[in-house]
Amino acid sequence: MYIVFEGIDGAGKSTQIQMLKEWLEANGFRVETLVEPTDSVVGKLIREILQRPDAETDEVQKILALLFAADRMFIMDKLKDDSKIFISDRSFISSLAYQEPVDWVEQLNRYAKKPDLLILMDLDVKTSVARASGDDTFENVEFLTRVKDNYLKLVDNYTHEIIDANRGVNKVSSDIKKAVAPYLGICPDCIL
Ligand code: TYD
């Protein structure tokens, strides 16, 4: 099973993925976590480019869209192993939400595996700004609002659960367990 976490920056994806992993392991599942961008040479290049002052320009975003699509090809083979659960921090759905135009980005990612379950960590833009960057410029708020709206439209194309990520870590974690349990045949009353 391939479970993907998506959401705007600061939504708490990495913390929640770790908590979900530990809980699934306690329930007897084998779990491997993944992160995009990966630690491949392309992933390293992506991180370097993301630091550039011109990272948000249209030209650099197009370059990034190509690199993100290339980078995720490094993990596609691994996902064929059906003896474990893969939980990924981001996927091609990030590219659909962040880069544009969407039909081109879709083409670039045609060989990317679709998630069996998409968890959207839905966070208010104000909270994202406060938690992640502190950058509350109009452009950034406008950008994050667009990404958040894109996510809310995109999720309907996949088996998904929307989690309210504005609350405390434990409350969010328990909502995620409740959402994931039925997909794995874990009895809802057995959730700790
Ligand atoms: P991430 O490592 O999740 O950010 P953080 O620094 O919060 O841990 O992702 C890096 C940035 O890359 C993030 O702003 C989202 C963006 N991104 C895209 O724009 N498109 C993509 O396809 C992916 C995977 C990430």
PDB file of C-alpha atoms and ligand atoms in Angstrom:
ATOM      1  CA  MET A   1       0.000   0.000   0.000  1.00  0.00           C
ATOM      2  CA  TYR A   2       1.209   3.487  -0.918  1.00  0.00           C
ATOM      3  CA  ILE A   3      -0.019   6.206   1.433  1.00  0.00           C
ATOM      4  CA  VAL A   4       0.822   9.785   0.496  1.00  0.00           C
ATOM      5  CA  PHE A   5       0.735  12.838   2.766  1.00  0.00           C
ATOM      6  CA  GLU A   6       0.189  16.193   1.122  1.00  0.00           C
ATOM      7  CA  GLY A   7      -0.399  19.727   2.361  1.00  0.00           C
ATOM      8  CA  ILE A   8       1.060  23.209   2.395  1.00  0.00           C
ATOM      9  CA  ASP A   9       4.327  23.922   4.225  1.00  0.00           C
ATOM     10  CA  GLY A  10       4.105  23.655   8.024  1.00  0.00           C
ATOM     11  CA  ALA A  11       1.137  21.251   7.965  1.00  0.00           C
ATOM     12  CA  GLY A  12       3.047  18.770  10.174  1.00  0.00           C
ATOM     13  CA  LYS A  13       3.470  16.033   7.580  1.00  0.00           C
ATOM     14  CA  SER A  14       6.830  14.709   8.784  1.00  0.00           C
ATOM     15  CA  THR A  15       5.790  14.511  12.470  1.00  0.00           C
ATOM     16  CA  GLN A  16       2.526  12.775  11.620  1.00  0.00           C
ATOM     17  CA  ILE A  17       4.182  10.332   9.229  1.00  0.00           C
ATOM     18  CA  GLN A  18       6.588   9.277  11.978  1.00  0.00           C
ATOM     19  CA  MET A  19       3.699   8.795  14.452  1.00  0.00           C
ATOM     20  CA  LEU A  20       1.664   6.809  11.914  1.00  0.00           C
ATOM     21  CA  LYS A  21       4.686   4.638  11.093  1.00  0.00           C
ATOM     22  CA  GLU A  22       5.247   3.739  14.755  1.00  0.00           C
ATOM     23  CA  TRP A  23       1.571   2.939  15.269  1.00  0.00           C
ATOM     24  CA  LEU A  24       1.372   0.745  12.152  1.00  0.00           C
ATOM     25  CA  GLU A  25       4.525  -1.105  13.208  1.00  0.00           C
ATOM     26  CA  ALA A  26       2.969  -1.680  16.638  1.00  0.00           C
ATOM     27  CA  ASN A  27       0.041  -3.230  14.737  1.00  0.00           C
ATOM     28  CA  GLY A  28       2.378  -5.649  12.981  1.00  0.00           C
ATOM     29  CA  PHE A  29       2.870  -3.949   9.617  1.00  0.00           C
ATOM     30  CA  ARG A  30       6.181  -3.443   7.848  1.00  0.00           C
ATOM     31  CA  VAL A  31       6.512   0.239   7.027  1.00  0.00           C
ATOM     32  CA  GLU A  32       8.972   2.314   5.011  1.00  0.00           C
ATOM     33  CA  THR A  33       8.854   6.107   4.872  1.00  0.00           C
ATOM     34  CA  LEU A  34       9.793   8.163   1.832  1.00  0.00           C
ATOM     35  CA  VAL A  35      10.370  11.877   1.310  1.00  0.00           C
ATOM     36  CA  GLU A  36      10.152  13.947  -1.864  1.00  0.00           C
ATOM     37  CA  PRO A  37      12.380  15.541  -2.987  1.00  0.00           C
ATOM     38  CA  THR A  38      14.477  12.370  -2.459  1.00  0.00           C
ATOM     39  CA  ASP A  39      18.170  12.178  -1.539  1.00  0.00           C
ATOM     40  CA  SER A  40      19.126  11.322  -5.139  1.00  0.00           C
ATOM     41  CA  VAL A  41      21.453  13.589  -7.134  1.00  0.00           C
ATOM     42  CA  VAL A  42      18.377  15.188  -8.669  1.00  0.00           C
ATOM     43  CA  GLY A  43      16.805  15.708  -5.231  1.00  0.00           C
ATOM     44  CA  LYS A  44      19.998  17.429  -4.060  1.00  0.00           C
ATOM     45  CA  LEU A  45      19.922  19.671  -7.099  1.00  0.00           C
ATOM     46  CA  ILE A  46      16.274  20.526  -6.372  1.00  0.00           C
ATOM     47  CA  ARG A  47      17.093  21.569  -2.791  1.00  0.00           C
ATOM     48  CA  GLU A  48      19.908  23.745  -4.066  1.00  0.00           C
ATOM     49  CA  ILE A  49      17.658  25.442  -6.617  1.00  0.00           C
ATOM     50  CA  LEU A  50      14.904  25.959  -4.011  1.00  0.00           C
ATOM     51  CA  GLN A  51      17.386  28.157  -2.048  1.00  0.00           C
ATOM     52  CA  ARG A  52      17.933  30.537  -4.944  1.00  0.00           C
ATOM     53  CA  PRO A  53      16.400  33.996  -4.709  1.00  0.00           C
ATOM     54  CA  ASP A  54      14.741  33.480  -8.108  1.00  0.00           C
ATOM     55  CA  ALA A  55      13.196  30.112  -7.141  1.00  0.00           C
ATOM     56  CA  GLU A  56       9.666  31.454  -7.417  1.00  0.00           C
ATOM     57  CA  THR A  57       9.987  32.861 -10.933  1.00  0.00           C
ATOM     58  CA  ASP A  58       8.025  31.174 -13.681  1.00  0.00           C
ATOM     59  CA  GLU A  59      11.197  30.020 -15.446  1.00  0.00           C
ATOM     60  CA  VAL A  60      12.700  28.357 -12.373  1.00  0.00           C
ATOM     61  CA  GLN A  61       9.338  26.799 -11.450  1.00  0.00           C
ATOM     62  CA  LYS A  62       9.287  25.148 -14.909  1.00  0.00           C
ATOM     63  CA  ILE A  63      12.826  23.823 -14.320  1.00  0.00           C
ATOM     64  CA  LEU A  64      11.735  22.535 -10.911  1.00  0.00           C
ATOM     65  CA  ALA A  65       8.659  20.814 -12.365  1.00  0.00           C
ATOM     66  CA  LEU A  66      10.953  18.858 -14.724  1.00  0.00           C
ATOM     67  CA  LEU A  67      13.368  17.990 -11.923  1.00  0.00           C
ATOM     68  CA  PHE A  68      10.647  16.948  -9.455  1.00  0.00           C
ATOM     69  CA  ALA A  69       9.210  14.612 -12.117  1.00  0.00           C
ATOM     70  CA  ALA A  70      12.686  13.133 -12.771  1.00  0.00           C
ATOM     71  CA  ASP A  71      13.515  12.818  -9.080  1.00  0.00           C
ATOM     72  CA  ARG A  72      10.427  10.768  -8.230  1.00  0.00           C
ATOM     73  CA  MET A  73      11.318   8.189 -10.888  1.00  0.00           C
ATOM     74  CA  PHE A  74      14.091   7.089  -8.503  1.00  0.00           C
ATOM     75  CA  ILE A  75      11.495   5.659  -6.104  1.00  0.00           C
ATOM     76  CA  MET A  76       9.000   4.095  -8.509  1.00  0.00           C
ATOM     77  CA  ASP A  77      10.713   0.673  -8.606  1.00  0.00           C
ATOM     78  CA  LYS A  78      10.833   0.488  -4.841  1.00  0.00           C
ATOM     79  CA  LEU A  79       7.058   0.981  -4.669  1.00  0.00           C
ATOM     80  CA  LYS A  80       6.521  -2.319  -6.510  1.00  0.00           C
ATOM     81  CA  ASP A  81       7.382  -4.179  -3.279  1.00  0.00           C
ATOM     82  CA  ASP A  82       3.940  -5.091  -1.932  1.00  0.00           C
ATOM     83  CA  SER A  83       5.222  -6.679   1.293  1.00  0.00           C
ATOM     84  CA  LYS A  84       5.200  -3.351   3.084  1.00  0.00           C
ATOM     85  CA  ILE A  85       3.353  -0.092   3.523  1.00  0.00           C
ATOM     86  CA  PHE A  86       5.057   2.960   2.038  1.00  0.00           C
ATOM     87  CA  ILE A  87       4.233   6.302   3.586  1.00  0.00           C
ATOM     88  CA  SER A  88       5.458   9.234   1.539  1.00  0.00           C
ATOM     89  CA  ASP A  89       5.972  12.847   2.492  1.00  0.00           C
ATOM     90  CA  ARG A  90       4.713  14.426  -0.784  1.00  0.00           C
ATOM     91  CA  SER A  91       4.273  12.947  -4.289  1.00  0.00           C
ATOM     92  CA  PHE A  92       3.474  14.109  -7.843  1.00  0.00           C
ATOM     93  CA  ILE A  93       0.342  15.644  -6.327  1.00  0.00           C
ATOM     94  CA  SER A  94       2.646  18.344  -4.837  1.00  0.00           C
ATOM     95  CA  SER A  95       3.754  19.147  -8.372  1.00  0.00           C
ATOM     96  CA  LEU A  96       0.128  19.425  -9.497  1.00  0.00           C
ATOM     97  CA  ALA A  97      -0.611  21.772  -6.591  1.00  0.00           C
ATOM     98  CA  TYR A  98       2.573  23.911  -6.720  1.00  0.00           C
ATOM     99  CA  GLN A  99       3.695  23.973 -10.373  1.00  0.00           C
ATOM    100  CA  GLU A 100       1.785  24.922 -13.510  1.00  0.00           C
ATOM    101  CA  PRO A 101       0.214  24.613 -16.011  1.00  0.00           C
ATOM    102  CA  VAL A 102      -1.508  21.566 -14.574  1.00  0.00           C
ATOM    103  CA  ASP A 103      -2.007  19.658 -17.863  1.00  0.00           C
ATOM    104  CA  TRP A 104       1.725  19.870 -18.652  1.00  0.00           C
ATOM    105  CA  VAL A 105       2.673  18.828 -15.102  1.00  0.00           C
ATOM    106  CA  GLU A 106       0.241  15.902 -15.409  1.00  0.00           C
ATOM    107  CA  GLN A 107       1.979  14.778 -18.624  1.00  0.00           C
ATOM    108  CA  LEU A 108       5.423  14.960 -17.010  1.00  0.00           C
ATOM    109  CA  ASN A 109       4.186  12.769 -14.175  1.00  0.00           C
ATOM    110  CA  ARG A 110       2.298  10.201 -16.204  1.00  0.00           C
ATOM    111  CA  TYR A 111       4.548   7.371 -14.937  1.00  0.00           C
ATOM    112  CA  ALA A 112       4.346   8.403 -11.284  1.00  0.00           C
ATOM    113  CA  LYS A 113       2.432   5.933  -9.135  1.00  0.00           C
ATOM    114  CA  LYS A 114      -1.001   7.063  -7.895  1.00  0.00           C
ATOM    115  CA  PRO A 115      -1.468   6.766  -4.149  1.00  0.00           C
ATOM    116  CA  ASP A 116      -3.732   4.052  -2.729  1.00  0.00           C
ATOM    117  CA  LEU A 117      -4.631   6.579  -0.052  1.00  0.00           C
ATOM    118  CA  LEU A 118      -4.016  10.317  -0.035  1.00  0.00           C
ATOM    119  CA  ILE A 119      -4.044  12.125   3.311  1.00  0.00           C
ATOM    120  CA  LEU A 120      -4.472  15.866   2.857  1.00  0.00           C
ATOM    121  CA  MET A 121      -3.241  17.780   5.888  1.00  0.00           C
ATOM    122  CA  ASP A 122      -5.518  20.778   5.611  1.00  0.00           C
ATOM    123  CA  LEU A 123      -3.987  23.817   7.288  1.00  0.00           C
ATOM    124  CA  ASP A 124      -5.053  27.471   7.369  1.00  0.00           C
ATOM    125  CA  VAL A 125      -2.705  29.693   5.397  1.00  0.00           C
ATOM    126  CA  LYS A 126      -2.292  31.974   8.436  1.00  0.00           C
ATOM    127  CA  THR A 127      -1.111  29.007  10.529  1.00  0.00           C
ATOM    128  CA  SER A 128       1.213  27.859   7.745  1.00  0.00           C
ATOM    129  CA  VAL A 129       2.872  31.267   7.630  1.00  0.00           C
ATOM    130  CA  ALA A 130       3.223  31.366  11.414  1.00  0.00           C
ATOM    131  CA  ARG A 131       4.608  27.805  11.649  1.00  0.00           C
ATOM    132  CA  ALA A 132       6.775  27.537   8.557  1.00  0.00           C
ATOM    133  CA  SER A 133       8.260  30.678   7.106  1.00  0.00           C
ATOM    134  CA  GLY A 134       6.985  33.666   9.065  1.00  0.00           C
ATOM    135  CA  ASP A 135       6.790  35.292   5.622  1.00  0.00           C
ATOM    136  CA  ASP A 136       3.389  36.978   5.633  1.00  0.00           C
ATOM    137  CA  THR A 137       3.910  39.102   2.513  1.00  0.00           C
ATOM    138  CA  PHE A 138       0.885  39.426   0.270  1.00  0.00           C
ATOM    139  CA  GLU A 139       2.603  37.342  -2.447  1.00  0.00           C
ATOM    140  CA  ASN A 140       3.319  34.470  -0.086  1.00  0.00           C
ATOM    141  CA  VAL A 141      -0.196  34.438   1.384  1.00  0.00           C
ATOM    142  CA  GLU A 142      -1.627  34.578  -2.125  1.00  0.00           C
ATOM    143  CA  PHE A 143       0.677  31.742  -3.261  1.00  0.00           C
ATOM    144  CA  LEU A 144      -0.150  29.455  -0.312  1.00  0.00           C
ATOM    145  CA  THR A 145      -3.858  30.184  -0.739  1.00  0.00           C
ATOM    146  CA  ARG A 146      -3.620  29.090  -4.364  1.00  0.00           C
ATOM    147  CA  VAL A 147      -1.759  25.894  -3.439  1.00  0.00           C
ATOM    148  CA  LYS A 148      -4.304  25.096  -0.704  1.00  0.00           C
ATOM    149  CA  ASP A 149      -7.221  25.645  -3.133  1.00  0.00           C
ATOM    150  CA  ASN A 150      -5.472  23.476  -5.743  1.00  0.00           C
ATOM    151  CA  TYR A 151      -5.156  20.651  -3.204  1.00  0.00           C
ATOM    152  CA  LEU A 152      -8.821  20.835  -2.262  1.00  0.00           C
ATOM    153  CA  LYS A 153      -9.771  20.488  -5.948  1.00  0.00           C
ATOM    154  CA  LEU A 154      -7.201  17.747  -6.711  1.00  0.00           C
ATOM    155  CA  VAL A 155      -8.095  15.354  -3.892  1.00  0.00           C
ATOM    156  CA  ASP A 156     -11.355  14.306  -5.521  1.00  0.00           C
ATOM    157  CA  ASN A 157      -9.349  12.412  -8.167  1.00  0.00           C
ATOM    158  CA  TYR A 158      -7.935   9.999  -5.545  1.00  0.00           C
ATOM    159  CA  THR A 159      -9.070   7.890  -2.611  1.00  0.00           C
ATOM    160  CA  HIS A 160      -8.493  10.482   0.082  1.00  0.00           C
ATOM    161  CA  GLU A 161      -9.066  11.669   3.633  1.00  0.00           C
ATOM    162  CA  ILE A 162      -8.914  15.340   4.611  1.00  0.00           C
ATOM    163  CA  ILE A 163      -7.453  15.946   8.078  1.00  0.00           C
ATOM    164  CA  ASP A 164      -7.875  19.250   9.928  1.00  0.00           C
ATOM    165  CA  ALA A 165      -4.212  20.033  10.646  1.00  0.00           C
ATOM    166  CA  ASN A 166      -4.869  23.178  12.687  1.00  0.00           C
ATOM    167  CA  ARG A 167      -5.063  21.348  16.018  1.00  0.00           C
ATOM    168  CA  GLY A 168      -2.578  19.793  18.428  1.00  0.00           C
ATOM    169  CA  VAL A 169      -0.250  16.984  17.351  1.00  0.00           C
ATOM    170  CA  ASN A 170      -2.037  14.223  19.326  1.00  0.00           C
ATOM    171  CA  LYS A 171      -5.525  15.164  18.150  1.00  0.00           C
ATOM    172  CA  VAL A 172      -4.351  15.237  14.535  1.00  0.00           C
ATOM    173  CA  SER A 173      -2.554  11.908  14.981  1.00  0.00           C
ATOM    174  CA  SER A 174      -5.632  10.215  16.391  1.00  0.00           C
ATOM    175  CA  ASP A 175      -7.743  11.522  13.459  1.00  0.00           C
ATOM    176  CA  ILE A 176      -5.185  10.102  11.025  1.00  0.00           C
ATOM    177  CA  LYS A 177      -5.237   6.671  12.720  1.00  0.00           C
ATOM    178  CA  LYS A 178      -9.048   6.628  12.589  1.00  0.00           C
ATOM    179  CA  ALA A 179      -8.929   7.571   8.907  1.00  0.00           C
ATOM    180  CA  VAL A 180      -6.312   4.955   7.979  1.00  0.00           C
ATOM    181  CA  ALA A 181      -7.609   2.022  10.107  1.00  0.00           C
ATOM    182  CA  PRO A 182     -10.469   0.930   7.791  1.00  0.00           C
ATOM    183  CA  TYR A 183      -8.137   0.732   4.771  1.00  0.00           C
ATOM    184  CA  LEU A 184      -5.911  -1.751   6.627  1.00  0.00           C
ATOM    185  CA  GLY A 185      -8.575  -3.792   8.355  1.00  0.00           C
ATOM    186  CA  ILE A 186      -7.594  -2.463  11.790  1.00  0.00           C
ATOM    187  CA  CYS A 187     -10.574  -2.524  14.137  1.00  0.00           C
ATOM    188  CA  PRO A 188     -11.606   1.096  14.898  1.00  0.00           C
ATOM    189  CA  ASP A 189     -12.136   0.310  18.606  1.00  0.00           C
ATOM    190  CA  CYS A 190      -8.610  -1.077  18.860  1.00  0.00           C
ATOM    191  CA  ILE A 191      -7.008   2.287  18.104  1.00  0.00           C
ATOM    192  CA  LEU A 192      -4.809   3.501  20.957  1.00  0.00           C
TER     193      LEU A 192
HETATM  194  P1  TYD B   1       9.557  20.003   1.609  1.00  0.00           P
HETATM  195  O1  TYD B   1      10.887  19.321   1.731  1.00  0.00           O
HETATM  196  O2  TYD B   1       8.334  19.271   1.968  1.00  0.00           O
HETATM  197  O3  TYD B   1       9.594  21.380   2.418  1.00  0.00           O
HETATM  198  P2  TYD B   1      10.080  21.641   3.919  1.00  0.00           P
HETATM  199  O4  TYD B   1      11.256  22.542   3.750  1.00  0.00           O
HETATM  200  O5  TYD B   1       8.890  22.310   4.531  1.00  0.00           O
HETATM  201  O6  TYD B   1      10.385  20.329   4.560  1.00  0.00           O
HETATM  202  O7  TYD B   1       9.401  20.481   0.111  1.00  0.00           O
HETATM  203  C1  TYD B   1      10.209  21.478  -0.381  1.00  0.00           C
HETATM  204  C2  TYD B   1       9.408  22.446  -1.198  1.00  0.00           C
HETATM  205  O8  TYD B   1       9.212  21.909  -2.511  1.00  0.00           O
HETATM  206  C3  TYD B   1       8.018  22.746  -0.630  1.00  0.00           C
HETATM  207  O9  TYD B   1       7.833  24.148  -0.594  1.00  0.00           O
HETATM  208  C4  TYD B   1       7.082  22.155  -1.656  1.00  0.00           C
HETATM  209  C5  TYD B   1       7.883  22.129  -2.912  1.00  0.00           C
HETATM  210  N1  TYD B   1       7.505  21.064  -3.880  1.00  0.00           N
HETATM  211  C6  TYD B   1       6.999  21.439  -5.091  1.00  0.00           C
HETATM  212  O10 TYD B   1       6.823  22.641  -5.361  1.00  0.00           O
HETATM  213  N2  TYD B   1       6.686  20.465  -6.012  1.00  0.00           N
HETATM  214  C7  TYD B   1       6.874  19.142  -5.772  1.00  0.00           C
HETATM  215  O11 TYD B   1       6.578  18.288  -6.638  1.00  0.00           O
HETATM  216  C8  TYD B   1       7.411  18.759  -4.488  1.00  0.00           C
HETATM  217  C9  TYD B   1       7.648  17.301  -4.192  1.00  0.00           C
HETATM  218  C10 TYD B   1       7.713  19.745  -3.565  1.00  0.00           C
END
